[in-house]
Coordinates of C-alpha atoms in Angstrom, one line a residue:
M1 CA -101.2 23.2 36.3
L2 CA -98.7 23.2 33.4
L3 CA -95.0 24.0 33.9
Q4 CA -93.8 27.4 32.8
P5 CA -90.3 28.4 31.7
Q6 CA -89.7 30.2 34.9
D7 CA -90.6 27.1 36.8
L8 CA -87.3 25.4 35.6
D9 CA -85.5 26.7 38.7
A10 CA -88.0 24.7 40.8
L11 CA -86.6 21.5 39.2
P12 CA -83.0 21.3 40.5
R13 CA -82.6 17.8 39.2
L14 CA -83.1 19.1 35.7
A15 CA -79.9 21.3 36.0
L16 CA -77.9 20.9 32.9
P17 CA -74.2 21.0 32.2
Q18 CA -73.2 24.5 31.2
A19 CA -72.3 23.4 27.7
L20 CA -75.9 22.6 27.0
E21 CA -77.5 25.9 28.2
A22 CA -78.2 26.9 24.6
I23 CA -80.4 23.9 24.1
W24 CA -83.5 26.0 24.9
Q25 CA -82.9 28.3 22.0
P26 CA -84.8 27.5 18.7
R27 CA -82.6 25.9 16.0
R28 CA -83.6 23.6 13.1
Y29 CA -80.8 21.2 14.0
K30 CA -79.3 20.6 17.5
V31 CA -76.3 18.3 17.5
M32 CA -74.8 17.1 20.8
H33 CA -71.8 14.9 20.3
G34 CA -69.1 13.6 22.6
G35 CA -67.8 10.6 24.5
R36 CA -69.0 8.5 27.4
G37 CA -70.2 10.2 30.6
G38 CA -71.0 13.6 29.1
G39 CA -74.7 13.4 30.0
K40 CA -76.0 14.1 26.5
S41 CA -78.9 11.6 26.4
W42 CA -79.9 12.1 30.1
S43 CA -80.1 15.9 29.6
V44 CA -82.0 15.7 26.3
A45 CA -84.6 13.4 27.9
G46 CA -85.2 15.8 30.8
V47 CA -85.4 18.8 28.5
L48 CA -87.9 17.2 26.2
L49 CA -90.1 16.1 29.1
V50 CA -90.2 19.6 30.5
M51 CA -91.0 21.1 27.1
A52 CA -93.7 18.5 26.6
A53 CA -95.2 19.4 30.0
Q54 CA -95.2 23.1 29.1
R55 CA -97.3 22.7 25.9
P56 CA -98.7 19.9 23.8
M57 CA -96.0 18.5 21.6
R58 CA -95.5 15.5 19.3
I59 CA -92.0 14.1 19.7
L60 CA -90.5 11.3 17.7
C61 CA -87.6 9.4 19.3
A62 CA -85.8 7.7 16.5
R63 CA -82.7 5.7 15.7
E64 CA -81.4 4.0 12.6
I65 CA -82.4 0.5 13.6
Q66 CA -85.0 -0.3 16.3
K67 CA -86.2 -3.9 16.3
S68 CA -87.9 -3.5 19.7
I69 CA -88.9 -0.8 22.1
K70 CA -86.0 -2.0 24.3
Q71 CA -83.6 -0.5 21.8
S72 CA -85.2 2.9 22.1
V73 CA -84.9 5.7 24.7
H74 CA -88.3 4.7 26.1
Q75 CA -86.7 3.4 29.4
L76 CA -84.5 6.5 29.7
L77 CA -87.6 8.8 29.4
Q78 CA -89.4 6.6 31.9
D79 CA -86.5 7.0 34.4
Q80 CA -86.4 10.8 33.9
I81 CA -90.2 11.0 34.5
A82 CA -89.8 9.4 37.9
R83 CA -86.7 11.5 38.7
L84 CA -88.5 14.8 37.8
G85 CA -91.6 13.9 39.7
L86 CA -93.7 13.9 36.6
S87 CA -95.4 10.5 37.0
A88 CA -98.8 12.1 37.5
F89 CA -98.4 14.0 34.3
F90 CA -97.1 11.4 31.9
E91 CA -98.7 8.0 31.2
V92 CA -96.0 5.5 30.2
L93 CA -97.5 2.9 27.8
E94 CA -95.8 0.0 26.2
T95 CA -94.9 1.7 22.9
E96 CA -95.5 5.4 23.6
I97 CA -95.7 8.0 26.3
R98 CA -98.6 10.4 26.7
G99 CA -99.0 13.6 28.6
I100 CA -102.3 14.7 30.1
N101 CA -102.0 17.9 28.0
G102 CA -102.0 15.9 24.8
S103 CA -98.2 15.6 24.4
L104 CA -97.1 12.4 22.7
F105 CA -93.7 10.6 22.5
L106 CA -93.4 8.1 19.7
F107 CA -90.6 5.6 19.0
S108 CA -89.4 4.3 15.6
G109 CA -86.4 3.0 13.6
L110 CA -85.6 5.0 10.5
Q111 CA -84.2 2.3 8.4
S112 CA -87.5 0.6 8.1
H113 CA -89.2 3.6 6.6
T114 CA -89.7 4.8 3.1
V115 CA -90.9 8.2 1.8
D116 CA -94.4 7.0 2.0
T117 CA -94.4 5.2 5.4
I118 CA -92.7 8.0 7.2
K119 CA -95.4 10.5 6.3
S120 CA -97.2 9.7 9.6
F121 CA -94.5 11.8 11.4
E122 CA -95.1 15.0 9.4
G123 CA -96.7 16.8 12.3
C124 CA -93.9 16.2 14.7
D125 CA -92.5 19.2 16.6
I126 CA -89.2 17.6 17.5
V127 CA -87.4 14.5 16.3
W128 CA -84.7 13.2 18.7
V129 CA -82.3 10.9 16.9
E130 CA -80.3 8.9 19.4
E131 CA -77.0 7.2 18.4
A132 CA -77.2 9.3 15.3
H133 CA -73.7 8.4 14.1
G134 CA -75.2 5.3 12.5
V135 CA -77.9 7.0 10.5
S136 CA -77.5 6.5 6.7
K137 CA -77.7 9.1 4.0
K138 CA -80.8 7.4 2.7
S139 CA -82.5 7.7 6.1
W140 CA -81.6 11.4 6.5
D141 CA -82.9 12.1 2.9
V142 CA -86.2 10.5 3.8
L143 CA -86.6 12.0 7.3
I144 CA -85.5 15.6 6.9
P145 CA -88.1 16.7 4.2
T146 CA -90.8 14.9 6.2
I147 CA -90.3 17.0 9.4
R148 CA -91.8 20.2 7.9
K149 CA -94.0 21.7 10.6
E150 CA -93.3 25.4 11.2
G151 CA -90.7 25.7 13.9
S152 CA -90.0 21.9 14.0
E153 CA -86.5 20.8 15.1
I154 CA -84.3 17.7 14.7
W155 CA -82.0 16.9 17.6
L156 CA -79.1 14.5 17.4
T157 CA -77.1 12.8 20.2
L158 CA -74.1 10.8 19.2
N159 CA -70.6 9.6 19.9
P160 CA -69.1 10.0 16.4
D161 CA -67.8 6.8 14.9
M162 CA -66.0 7.4 11.6
E163 CA -65.1 10.9 10.4
T164 CA -66.4 10.0 6.9
D165 CA -69.8 8.9 8.2
E166 CA -72.8 10.7 6.6
T167 CA -74.0 12.1 9.9
Y168 CA -70.5 13.4 10.9
Q169 CA -69.9 15.1 7.5
R170 CA -73.4 16.5 7.3
F171 CA -73.9 17.9 10.8
I172 CA -70.4 18.2 12.5
A173 CA -67.7 18.6 9.8
S174 CA -69.8 21.0 7.6
P175 CA -72.9 22.1 9.5
S176 CA -75.5 24.4 7.9
P177 CA -76.0 27.9 9.4
D178 CA -79.3 26.7 11.2
T179 CA -77.3 24.1 13.2
W180 CA -76.2 24.4 16.8
V181 CA -73.3 22.0 17.4
C182 CA -72.2 21.2 21.0
E183 CA -69.3 18.9 21.9
I184 CA -69.8 17.6 25.5
N185 CA -67.6 15.1 27.3
W186 CA -67.0 13.8 30.7
R187 CA -65.1 16.8 31.9
D188 CA -68.2 19.0 31.0
N189 CA -70.5 17.0 33.2
P190 CA -70.4 18.3 36.8
W191 CA -72.3 15.2 38.0
F192 CA -69.8 12.8 36.3
P193 CA -69.8 9.9 38.9
R194 CA -66.6 8.9 40.6
V195 CA -67.1 5.2 39.7
L196 CA -67.2 6.1 36.0
D197 CA -64.1 8.3 36.4
E198 CA -62.2 5.4 37.8
E199 CA -63.3 3.3 34.8
R200 CA -62.1 6.2 32.5
K201 CA -58.7 6.3 34.2
K202 CA -58.3 2.5 33.9
A203 CA -59.3 2.7 30.3
K204 CA -56.7 5.4 29.7
R205 CA -54.0 3.2 31.1
S206 CA -55.0 0.0 29.2
M207 CA -56.6 1.1 26.0
L208 CA -55.0 2.1 22.7
A209 CA -54.8 5.9 22.5
D210 CA -57.2 5.9 19.5
D211 CA -59.8 3.8 21.4
Y212 CA -59.6 6.0 24.5
A213 CA -60.0 9.2 22.4
H214 CA -63.0 7.7 20.7
I215 CA -64.8 6.2 23.7
W216 CA -64.1 8.9 26.3
E217 CA -63.2 12.0 24.4
G218 CA -65.8 11.6 21.6
K219 CA -63.3 11.8 18.8
A220 CA -64.2 10.4 15.4
R221 CA -62.1 7.4 14.3
R222 CA -60.0 7.6 11.3
V223 CA -60.0 3.8 10.9
A224 CA -62.8 1.5 11.9
A225 CA -62.2 -0.3 15.2
G226 CA -62.4 -3.7 13.8
A227 CA -60.8 -3.0 10.4
I228 CA -58.6 -5.8 9.1
Y229 CA -55.9 -3.3 8.2
R230 CA -56.5 -1.0 11.2
H231 CA -52.9 -0.7 12.3
E232 CA -51.5 -0.6 8.8
M233 CA -53.9 2.3 7.9
E234 CA -53.2 4.2 11.1
A235 CA -49.5 4.0 10.2
L236 CA -50.3 5.1 6.6
Y237 CA -51.9 8.3 7.9
L238 CA -49.3 8.8 10.7
D239 CA -46.5 8.6 8.2
G240 CA -48.2 10.9 5.7
R241 CA -48.4 8.3 3.0
A242 CA -52.1 9.1 2.2
R243 CA -51.4 12.3 0.4
D244 CA -51.2 13.8 -3.1
V245 CA -49.2 11.4 -5.2
P246 CA -48.5 12.9 -8.7
Y247 CA -48.0 10.9 -11.8
D248 CA -44.4 10.2 -12.7
P249 CA -44.0 10.1 -16.5
T250 CA -40.8 8.1 -16.2
L251 CA -42.7 5.2 -14.8
P252 CA -45.4 3.1 -16.5
V253 CA -48.9 3.0 -15.0
H254 CA -50.2 -0.5 -14.4
T255 CA -53.9 -1.3 -13.8
I256 CA -55.1 -3.9 -11.3
W257 CA -58.6 -5.1 -11.7
D258 CA -61.2 -6.7 -9.5
L259 CA -64.0 -7.7 -11.9
G260 CA -67.7 -7.2 -11.2
W261 CA -71.0 -6.4 -12.8
N262 CA -73.8 -6.4 -10.2
D263 CA -71.0 -6.1 -7.6
S264 CA -68.5 -3.2 -8.0
M265 CA -65.8 -3.2 -10.6
T266 CA -62.6 -1.7 -9.2
I267 CA -59.5 -0.6 -11.0
S268 CA -56.4 0.8 -9.4
M269 CA -53.7 2.6 -11.3
V270 CA -50.3 1.9 -9.9
Q271 CA -46.7 3.0 -10.4
R272 CA -43.8 0.9 -9.0
G273 CA -40.7 2.7 -7.9
P274 CA -37.5 1.0 -6.8
H275 CA -38.5 1.1 -3.1
D276 CA -42.2 2.1 -3.1
V277 CA -45.6 1.4 -4.7
R278 CA -47.7 4.5 -5.6
I279 CA -51.4 4.2 -6.2
I280 CA -52.2 7.3 -8.1
D281 CA -55.7 6.8 -9.4
Y282 CA -58.8 4.6 -8.8
I283 CA -62.1 3.8 -10.5
E284 CA -65.0 2.0 -8.8
D285 CA -68.5 1.6 -10.3
N286 CA -71.1 -1.1 -11.2
H287 CA -73.4 -2.0 -14.1
R288 CA -71.0 -0.5 -16.6
T289 CA -69.7 -2.1 -19.7
L290 CA -66.1 -2.9 -20.1
D291 CA -65.6 -0.3 -22.9
W292 CA -66.9 2.4 -20.5
Y293 CA -64.1 1.5 -18.0
V294 CA -61.5 1.5 -20.8
A295 CA -62.7 4.9 -22.0
Q296 CA -62.5 6.3 -18.5
M297 CA -58.9 5.1 -18.2
E298 CA -57.8 6.4 -21.6
K299 CA -59.0 9.9 -20.7
R300 CA -56.1 10.0 -18.3
P301 CA -52.7 11.2 -19.7
Y302 CA -50.8 8.2 -18.5
R303 CA -48.2 6.0 -20.1
W304 CA -49.7 2.6 -19.7
G305 CA -48.0 -0.6 -18.5
T306 CA -49.8 -3.9 -18.0
D307 CA -53.4 -4.6 -17.2
F308 CA -53.4 -7.2 -14.4
L309 CA -56.6 -9.3 -14.1
P310 CA -57.7 -11.9 -11.5
H311 CA -58.1 -15.5 -12.4
D312 CA -61.7 -15.0 -13.7
G313 CA -60.3 -12.7 -16.4
R314 CA -60.3 -15.7 -18.7
T315 CA -63.9 -16.7 -17.9
K316 CA -65.9 -16.3 -21.1
N317 CA -69.2 -14.3 -21.0
F318 CA -72.1 -16.5 -22.0
Q319 CA -73.5 -13.7 -24.1
T320 CA -70.4 -12.6 -26.0
G321 CA -68.5 -15.9 -25.8
K322 CA -65.4 -13.8 -25.0
S323 CA -63.4 -13.3 -21.8
T324 CA -62.4 -9.9 -20.2
E325 CA -58.8 -10.6 -21.3
Q326 CA -59.9 -11.1 -25.0
L327 CA -62.1 -8.0 -24.9
L328 CA -59.3 -5.8 -23.5
R329 CA -56.9 -6.9 -26.2
E330 CA -59.5 -6.2 -28.8
M331 CA -59.9 -2.7 -27.4
G332 CA -56.3 -2.0 -28.0
R333 CA -54.9 -2.8 -24.5
K334 CA -51.5 -4.1 -25.5
S335 CA -50.3 -5.9 -22.3
V336 CA -52.8 -8.0 -20.4
R337 CA -52.0 -10.6 -17.8
V338 CA -54.3 -13.0 -15.9
Q339 CA -53.7 -14.9 -12.6
Q340 CA -53.3 -18.6 -13.3
R341 CA -55.5 -19.6 -10.4
A342 CA -57.5 -18.2 -7.5
T343 CA -55.4 -17.2 -4.5
D344 CA -56.2 -17.8 -0.9
V345 CA -57.8 -14.7 0.7
E346 CA -55.8 -15.0 3.9
E347 CA -52.5 -15.4 2.1
G348 CA -53.5 -12.3 0.1
I349 CA -54.2 -10.3 3.3
K350 CA -50.7 -11.3 4.6
S351 CA -49.1 -10.1 1.4
A352 CA -51.1 -6.8 1.6
R353 CA -49.9 -6.2 5.2
M354 CA -46.3 -6.6 4.0
L355 CA -46.9 -4.1 1.2
F356 CA -48.4 -1.3 3.3
P357 CA -45.2 0.1 4.7
R358 CA -44.0 1.1 1.2
T359 CA -47.4 2.1 -0.2
Y360 CA -48.3 5.7 -1.1
I361 CA -52.0 6.4 -1.9
D362 CA -53.4 9.5 -3.5
Q363 CA -55.8 11.0 -0.9
T364 CA -58.0 12.7 -3.5
K365 CA -58.1 10.4 -6.6
C366 CA -58.1 7.3 -4.4
A367 CA -60.4 8.5 -1.6
R368 CA -62.8 5.6 -2.2
L369 CA -60.0 3.1 -2.0
L370 CA -58.8 4.6 1.3
E371 CA -62.4 4.4 2.6
C372 CA -62.6 0.7 1.7
L373 CA -59.3 -0.1 3.4
R374 CA -60.4 1.8 6.5
R375 CA -63.6 -0.1 6.8
Y376 CA -62.7 -3.6 5.6
Q377 CA -63.8 -6.0 8.4
R378 CA -64.4 -9.6 9.3
R379 CA -67.7 -11.2 9.8
I380 CA -68.3 -11.8 13.6
H381 CA -69.8 -15.1 14.8
S382 CA -73.3 -14.4 16.3
V383 CA -72.7 -16.9 19.2
T384 CA -69.0 -16.9 20.0
N385 CA -68.3 -13.3 18.9
E386 CA -65.2 -14.5 17.2
P387 CA -63.9 -13.0 14.0
M388 CA -64.4 -15.1 10.9
E389 CA -63.8 -14.6 7.1
P390 CA -63.8 -11.0 5.7
L391 CA -67.2 -9.5 5.1
H392 CA -68.4 -9.3 1.5
D393 CA -69.9 -5.8 1.5
E394 CA -69.6 -2.4 -0.2
Y395 CA -66.0 -2.0 1.1
S396 CA -64.7 -5.4 0.3
H397 CA -64.2 -4.7 -3.4
G398 CA -61.7 -2.0 -2.9
A399 CA -59.9 -4.0 -0.3
D400 CA -59.8 -7.0 -2.6
N401 CA -58.3 -4.8 -5.3
Y402 CA -55.4 -3.8 -2.9
R403 CA -54.9 -7.5 -2.1
Y404 CA -54.5 -8.1 -5.8
I405 CA -52.0 -5.2 -6.0
A406 CA -49.9 -6.9 -3.3
L407 CA -49.9 -10.1 -5.3
W408 CA -49.0 -8.5 -8.6
V409 CA -46.3 -6.1 -7.4
P410 CA -43.4 -8.5 -8.0
E411 CA -44.5 -8.8 -11.7
M412 CA -44.8 -5.0 -12.3
A413 CA -42.3 -3.3 -14.5
G414 CA -40.8 -0.2 -12.8
S415 CA -37.6 1.7 -13.1
T416 CA -34.4 1.4 -11.1
A417 CA -33.1 4.6 -12.7
V418 CA -35.4 6.9 -10.6
Q419 CA -34.7 7.9 -7.0
D420 CA -36.8 7.0 -4.0
Y421 CA -40.1 8.9 -3.8
Q422 CA -39.3 12.5 -2.7
E423 CA -41.5 14.7 -0.6
P424 CA -42.4 18.0 -2.3
E425 CA -40.9 21.1 -0.7
A426 CA -44.2 23.1 -1.0
P427 CA -46.8 22.8 0.2
D428 CA -45.5 20.9 3.3
W429 CA -47.9 17.9 3.5
R430 CA -47.1 17.4 7.2
M431 CA -49.0 20.7 8.1

């Protein structure tokens, strides 16, 4: 005999935290987020099993990366089946779970799919995306249009990582009207175990406040946990130095370049005051010609200072026979300087750390640079788990550019006639 909605009262072990009572109501997206101990995944597993027992359903349990079934919620569902007394109803197989009424639980990683390969999931009634904070824009863009069955739903459980992550921005920061968003933490779970509460209290005493807020209170991080400039970036935000930084016409605007073609080309636009460094603008792109970058710069109403290039600015292109330095001069850039030699990365990082306390960065025009600095991390040894050299990834180009800024600042022309950078009276950026 199949379970009916009124039979839920007969399953006391399925009792849900009050915060999750609306989970039974139809919504296209159901987003449950929070920290450790809230009972999100355990509750979702129980609800889906009951729903699958009520009527035949096809449920995809997904995550961004799943290299084996052990990385899925397969075991969690198996445990809930036993706890709810549904072992006679569900057959737990190695890679799927089947109900005697035809219900089917499937398990898959999203990253491995393309628009074509994910078509096999078109008939799903519900997709449950666990650890959804790590799902990329590409994966969402592939998955969402595929789940098109009438009345189909997409459920997310996650502890948010970064507030700029695709999932956080799409489903929590700016949810669509057809989204139910539920924040649930340890205090919302009436079955929060005492042993876990003791661990929470120890963590509160020993952890950095930001780590505790993320792990136990489910708050999104502003800076990545392992970021090389983590403490410097936290201070930047705490001091209000990531803000609107207007162009000062009394100061020249210098450009600092990190050259790239297949990799990203980055250009920071910097003004040096007597006691501060102001990064007022930023360009990052790839597969663009040098004249395109110069055209983008010269659209801006700035009084230009010096273009500072890394050591490879004198390297001649095998096609043109000319270096970046030569080409910039031919395009009318009057003051161009090139590093004499490559500098040690670690020495550059030390210089960058020293520059941070007097750096202001425009939060709008330099949003990409800020994101790179918040996520710039080291490679971790697969055996020893020790940090190694900085990762070369999509965020390293902007971080390298800031490192070059730190190295070039002593050479930048500024003005000793202007006063220290003043906070505007209105609007109050502290609010």
